[in-house]
Tab-separated table of N, CA and C in Angstrom:
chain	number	residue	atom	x	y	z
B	1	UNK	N	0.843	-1.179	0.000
B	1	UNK	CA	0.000	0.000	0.000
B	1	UNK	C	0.887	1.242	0.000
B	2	UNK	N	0.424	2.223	-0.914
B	2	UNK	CA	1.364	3.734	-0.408
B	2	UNK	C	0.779	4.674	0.283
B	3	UNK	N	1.691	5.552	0.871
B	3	UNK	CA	1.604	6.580	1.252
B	3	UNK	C	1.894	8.002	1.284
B	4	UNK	N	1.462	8.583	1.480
B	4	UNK	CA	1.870	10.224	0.990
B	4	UNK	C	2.973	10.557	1.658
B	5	UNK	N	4.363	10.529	1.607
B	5	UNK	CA	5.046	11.130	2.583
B	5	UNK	C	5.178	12.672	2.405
B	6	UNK	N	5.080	13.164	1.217
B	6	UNK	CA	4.837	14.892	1.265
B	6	UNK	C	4.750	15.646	0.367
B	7	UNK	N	3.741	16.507	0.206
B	7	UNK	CA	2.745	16.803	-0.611
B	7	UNK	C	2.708	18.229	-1.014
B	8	UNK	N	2.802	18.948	-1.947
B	8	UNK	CA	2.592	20.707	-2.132
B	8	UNK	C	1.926	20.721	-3.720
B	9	UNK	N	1.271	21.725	-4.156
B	9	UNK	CA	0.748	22.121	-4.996
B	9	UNK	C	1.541	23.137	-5.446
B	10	UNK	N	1.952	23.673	-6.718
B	10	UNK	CA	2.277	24.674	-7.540
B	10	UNK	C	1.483	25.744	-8.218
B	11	UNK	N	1.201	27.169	-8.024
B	11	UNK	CA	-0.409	27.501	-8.503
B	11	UNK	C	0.303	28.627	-9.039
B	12	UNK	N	-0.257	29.055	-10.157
B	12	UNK	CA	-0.053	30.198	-10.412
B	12	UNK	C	-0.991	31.530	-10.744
B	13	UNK	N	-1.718	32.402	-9.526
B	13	UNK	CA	-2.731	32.762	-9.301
B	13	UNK	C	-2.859	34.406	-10.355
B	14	UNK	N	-3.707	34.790	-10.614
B	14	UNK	CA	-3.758	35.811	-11.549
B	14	UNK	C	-5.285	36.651	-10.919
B	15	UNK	N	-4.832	37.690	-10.062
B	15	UNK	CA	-6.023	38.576	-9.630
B	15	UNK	C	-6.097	39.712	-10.817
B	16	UNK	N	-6.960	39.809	-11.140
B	16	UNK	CA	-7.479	40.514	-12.039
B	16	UNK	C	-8.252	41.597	-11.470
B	17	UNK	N	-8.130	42.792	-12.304
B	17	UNK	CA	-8.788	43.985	-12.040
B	17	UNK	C	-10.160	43.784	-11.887
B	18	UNK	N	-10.883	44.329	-10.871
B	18	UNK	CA	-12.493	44.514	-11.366
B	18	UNK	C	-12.733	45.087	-12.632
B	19	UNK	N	-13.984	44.897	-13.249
B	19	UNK	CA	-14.409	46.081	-14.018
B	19	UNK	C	-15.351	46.794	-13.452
B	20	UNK	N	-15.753	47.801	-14.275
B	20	UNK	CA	-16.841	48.789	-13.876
B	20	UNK	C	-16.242	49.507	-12.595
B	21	UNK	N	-15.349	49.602	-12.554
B	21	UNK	CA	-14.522	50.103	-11.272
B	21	UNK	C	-13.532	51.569	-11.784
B	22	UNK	N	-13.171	52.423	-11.281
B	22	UNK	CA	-12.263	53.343	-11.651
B	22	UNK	C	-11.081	52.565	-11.406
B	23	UNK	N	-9.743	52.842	-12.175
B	23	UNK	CA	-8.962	52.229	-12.217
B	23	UNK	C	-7.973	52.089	-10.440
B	24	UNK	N	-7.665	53.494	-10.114
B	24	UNK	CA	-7.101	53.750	-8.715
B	24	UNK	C	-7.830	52.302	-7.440
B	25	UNK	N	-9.431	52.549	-7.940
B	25	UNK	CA	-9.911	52.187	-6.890
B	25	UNK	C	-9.858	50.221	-7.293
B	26	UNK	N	-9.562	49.909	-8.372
B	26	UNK	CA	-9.600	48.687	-8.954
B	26	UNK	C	-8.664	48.340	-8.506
B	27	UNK	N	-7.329	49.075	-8.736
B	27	UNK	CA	-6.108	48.598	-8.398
B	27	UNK	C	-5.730	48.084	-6.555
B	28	UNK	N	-6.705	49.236	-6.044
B	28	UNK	CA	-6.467	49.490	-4.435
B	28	UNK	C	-7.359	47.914	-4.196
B	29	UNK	N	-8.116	47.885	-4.386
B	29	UNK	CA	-9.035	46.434	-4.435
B	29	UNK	C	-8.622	45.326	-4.886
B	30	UNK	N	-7.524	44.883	-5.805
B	30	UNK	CA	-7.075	43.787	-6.081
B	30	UNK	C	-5.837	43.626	-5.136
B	31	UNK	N	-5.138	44.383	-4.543
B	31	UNK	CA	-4.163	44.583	-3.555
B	31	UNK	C	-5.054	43.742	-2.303
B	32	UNK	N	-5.697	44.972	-2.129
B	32	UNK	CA	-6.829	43.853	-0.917
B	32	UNK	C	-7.113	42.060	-1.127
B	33	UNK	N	-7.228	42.287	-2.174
B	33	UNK	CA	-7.624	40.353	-2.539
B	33	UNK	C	-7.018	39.524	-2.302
B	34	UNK	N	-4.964	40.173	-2.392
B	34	UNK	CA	-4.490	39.851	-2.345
B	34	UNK	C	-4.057	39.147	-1.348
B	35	UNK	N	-4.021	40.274	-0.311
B	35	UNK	CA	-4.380	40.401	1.396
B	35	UNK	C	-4.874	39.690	1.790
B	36	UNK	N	-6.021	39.525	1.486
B	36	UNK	CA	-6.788	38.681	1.860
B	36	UNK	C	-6.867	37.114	1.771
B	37	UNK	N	-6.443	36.674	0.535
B	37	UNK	CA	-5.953	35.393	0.145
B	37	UNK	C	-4.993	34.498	0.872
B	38	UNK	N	-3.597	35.658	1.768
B	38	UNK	CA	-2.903	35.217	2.363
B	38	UNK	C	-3.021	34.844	3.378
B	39	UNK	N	-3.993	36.041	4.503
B	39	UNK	CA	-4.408	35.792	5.827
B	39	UNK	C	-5.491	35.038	5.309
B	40	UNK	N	-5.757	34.289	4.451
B	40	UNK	CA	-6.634	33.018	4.723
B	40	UNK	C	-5.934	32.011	4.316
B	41	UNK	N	-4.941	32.204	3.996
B	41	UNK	CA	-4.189	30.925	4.061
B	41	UNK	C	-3.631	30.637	5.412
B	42	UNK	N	-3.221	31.841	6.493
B	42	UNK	CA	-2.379	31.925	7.693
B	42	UNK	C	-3.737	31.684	8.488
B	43	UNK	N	-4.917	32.068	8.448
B	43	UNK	CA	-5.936	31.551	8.980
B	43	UNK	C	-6.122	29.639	9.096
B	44	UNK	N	-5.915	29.758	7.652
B	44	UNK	CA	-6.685	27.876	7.897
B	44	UNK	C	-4.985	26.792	8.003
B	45	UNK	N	-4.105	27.978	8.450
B	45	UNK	CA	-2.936	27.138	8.839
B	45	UNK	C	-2.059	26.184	7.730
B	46	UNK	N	-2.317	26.864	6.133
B	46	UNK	CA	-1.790	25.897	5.224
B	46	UNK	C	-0.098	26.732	5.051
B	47	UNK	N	0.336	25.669	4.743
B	47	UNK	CA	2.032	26.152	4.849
B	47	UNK	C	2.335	26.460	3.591
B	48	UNK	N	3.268	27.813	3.323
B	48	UNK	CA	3.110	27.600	1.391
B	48	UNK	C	4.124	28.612	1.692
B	49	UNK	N	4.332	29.299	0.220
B	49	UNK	CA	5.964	29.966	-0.112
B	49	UNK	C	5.529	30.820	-0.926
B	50	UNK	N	5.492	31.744	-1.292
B	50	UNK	CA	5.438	32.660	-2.795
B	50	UNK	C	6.751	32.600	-2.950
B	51	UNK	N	6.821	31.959	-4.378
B	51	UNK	CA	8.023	32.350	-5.042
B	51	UNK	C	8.003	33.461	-5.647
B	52	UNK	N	6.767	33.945	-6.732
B	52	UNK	CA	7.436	35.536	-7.135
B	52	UNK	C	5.842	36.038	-6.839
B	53	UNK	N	5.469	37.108	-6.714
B	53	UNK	CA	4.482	38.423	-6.905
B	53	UNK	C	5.012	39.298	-7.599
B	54	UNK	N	3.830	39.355	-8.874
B	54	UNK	CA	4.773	40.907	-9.719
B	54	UNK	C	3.474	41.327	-9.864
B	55	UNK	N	3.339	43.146	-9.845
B	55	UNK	CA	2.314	43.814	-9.973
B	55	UNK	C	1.935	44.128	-11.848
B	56	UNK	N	1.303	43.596	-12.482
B	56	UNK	CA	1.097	43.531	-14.001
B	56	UNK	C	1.185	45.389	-14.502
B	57	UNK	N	1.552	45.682	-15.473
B	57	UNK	CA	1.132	47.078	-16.113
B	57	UNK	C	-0.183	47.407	-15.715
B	58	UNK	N	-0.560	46.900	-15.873
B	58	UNK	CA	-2.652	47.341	-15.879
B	58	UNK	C	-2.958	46.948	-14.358
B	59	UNK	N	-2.587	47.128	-13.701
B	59	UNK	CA	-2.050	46.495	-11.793
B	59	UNK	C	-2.685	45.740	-11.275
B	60	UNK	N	-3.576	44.635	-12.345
B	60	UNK	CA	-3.402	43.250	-11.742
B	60	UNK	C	-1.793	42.370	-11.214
B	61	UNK	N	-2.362	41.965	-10.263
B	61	UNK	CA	-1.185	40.763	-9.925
B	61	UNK	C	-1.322	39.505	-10.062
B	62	UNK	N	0.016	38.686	-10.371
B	62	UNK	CA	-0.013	37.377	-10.473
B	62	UNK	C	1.536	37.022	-9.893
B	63	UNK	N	0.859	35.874	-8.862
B	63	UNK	CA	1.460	35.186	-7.415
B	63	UNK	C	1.940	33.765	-8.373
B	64	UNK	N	3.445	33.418	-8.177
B	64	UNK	CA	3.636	32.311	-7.826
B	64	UNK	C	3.570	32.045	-6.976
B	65	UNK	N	2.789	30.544	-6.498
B	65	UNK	CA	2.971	30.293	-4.814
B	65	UNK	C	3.271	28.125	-4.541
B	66	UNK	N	3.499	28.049	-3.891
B	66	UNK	CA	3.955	26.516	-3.674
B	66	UNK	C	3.123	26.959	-2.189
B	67	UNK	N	2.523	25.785	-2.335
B	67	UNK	CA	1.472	25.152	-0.948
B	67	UNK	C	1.238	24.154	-0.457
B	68	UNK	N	0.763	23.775	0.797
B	68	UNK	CA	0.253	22.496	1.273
B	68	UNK	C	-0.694	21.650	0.439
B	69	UNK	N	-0.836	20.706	0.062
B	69	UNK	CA	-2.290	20.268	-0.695
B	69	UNK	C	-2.754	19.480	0.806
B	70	UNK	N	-3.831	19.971	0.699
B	70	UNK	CA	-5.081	19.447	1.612
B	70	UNK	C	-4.229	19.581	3.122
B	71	UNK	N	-4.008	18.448	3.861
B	71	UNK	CA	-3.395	18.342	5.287
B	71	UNK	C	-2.382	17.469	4.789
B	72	UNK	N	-1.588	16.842	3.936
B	72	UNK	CA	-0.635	16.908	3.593
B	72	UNK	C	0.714	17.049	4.244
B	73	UNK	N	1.593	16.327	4.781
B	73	UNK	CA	3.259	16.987	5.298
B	73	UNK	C	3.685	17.606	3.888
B	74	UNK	N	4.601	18.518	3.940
B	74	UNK	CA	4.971	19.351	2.862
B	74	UNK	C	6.552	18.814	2.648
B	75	UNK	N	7.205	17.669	3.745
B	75	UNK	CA	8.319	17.632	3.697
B	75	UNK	C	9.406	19.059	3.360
B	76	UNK	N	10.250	18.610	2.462
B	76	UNK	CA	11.160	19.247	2.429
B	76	UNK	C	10.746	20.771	0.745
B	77	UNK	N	9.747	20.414	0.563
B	77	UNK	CA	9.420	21.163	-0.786
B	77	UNK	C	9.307	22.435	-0.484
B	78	UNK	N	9.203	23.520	0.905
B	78	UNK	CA	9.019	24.472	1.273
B	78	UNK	C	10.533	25.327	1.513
B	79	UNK	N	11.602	24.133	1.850
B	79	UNK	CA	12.745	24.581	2.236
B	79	UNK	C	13.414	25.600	1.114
């Protein structure tokens, strides 16, 4: 039988501007999402890494990030 000895996901997340939004206030709002995404990751206790965040021309962002999958040990993939 196997077993999981350790487990992470690779994601590469892309927050996108609202529309119908003024741009300042679009931009200030996808920052927030951003925010927010993280302290819910530090909320539900999943272990993960951003490798890069770059703020796009048009000031969407897109997160590399490496994460826990599910409850998962992450072993050594975080180091």
């Amino acid at each position: 039988m196997k077993r999981v000895k350790a487990a992470c996901i690779c994601q590469t997340l892309h927050f996108p501007l609202k529309e119908n939004f003024g741009h300042d206030y679009a931009v200030r709002k996808v920052k927030e999402e951003v925010e927010q995404y993280k302290r819910g990751l530090d909320r539900n206790r999943t272990k993960y890494k951003i490798l890069e965040e770059e703020q796009q021309a048009d000031g969407s962002i897109i997160i590399k990030i490496k994460k826990q999958y599910n409850t998962s040990p992450v072993g050594d993939y975080l180091d």
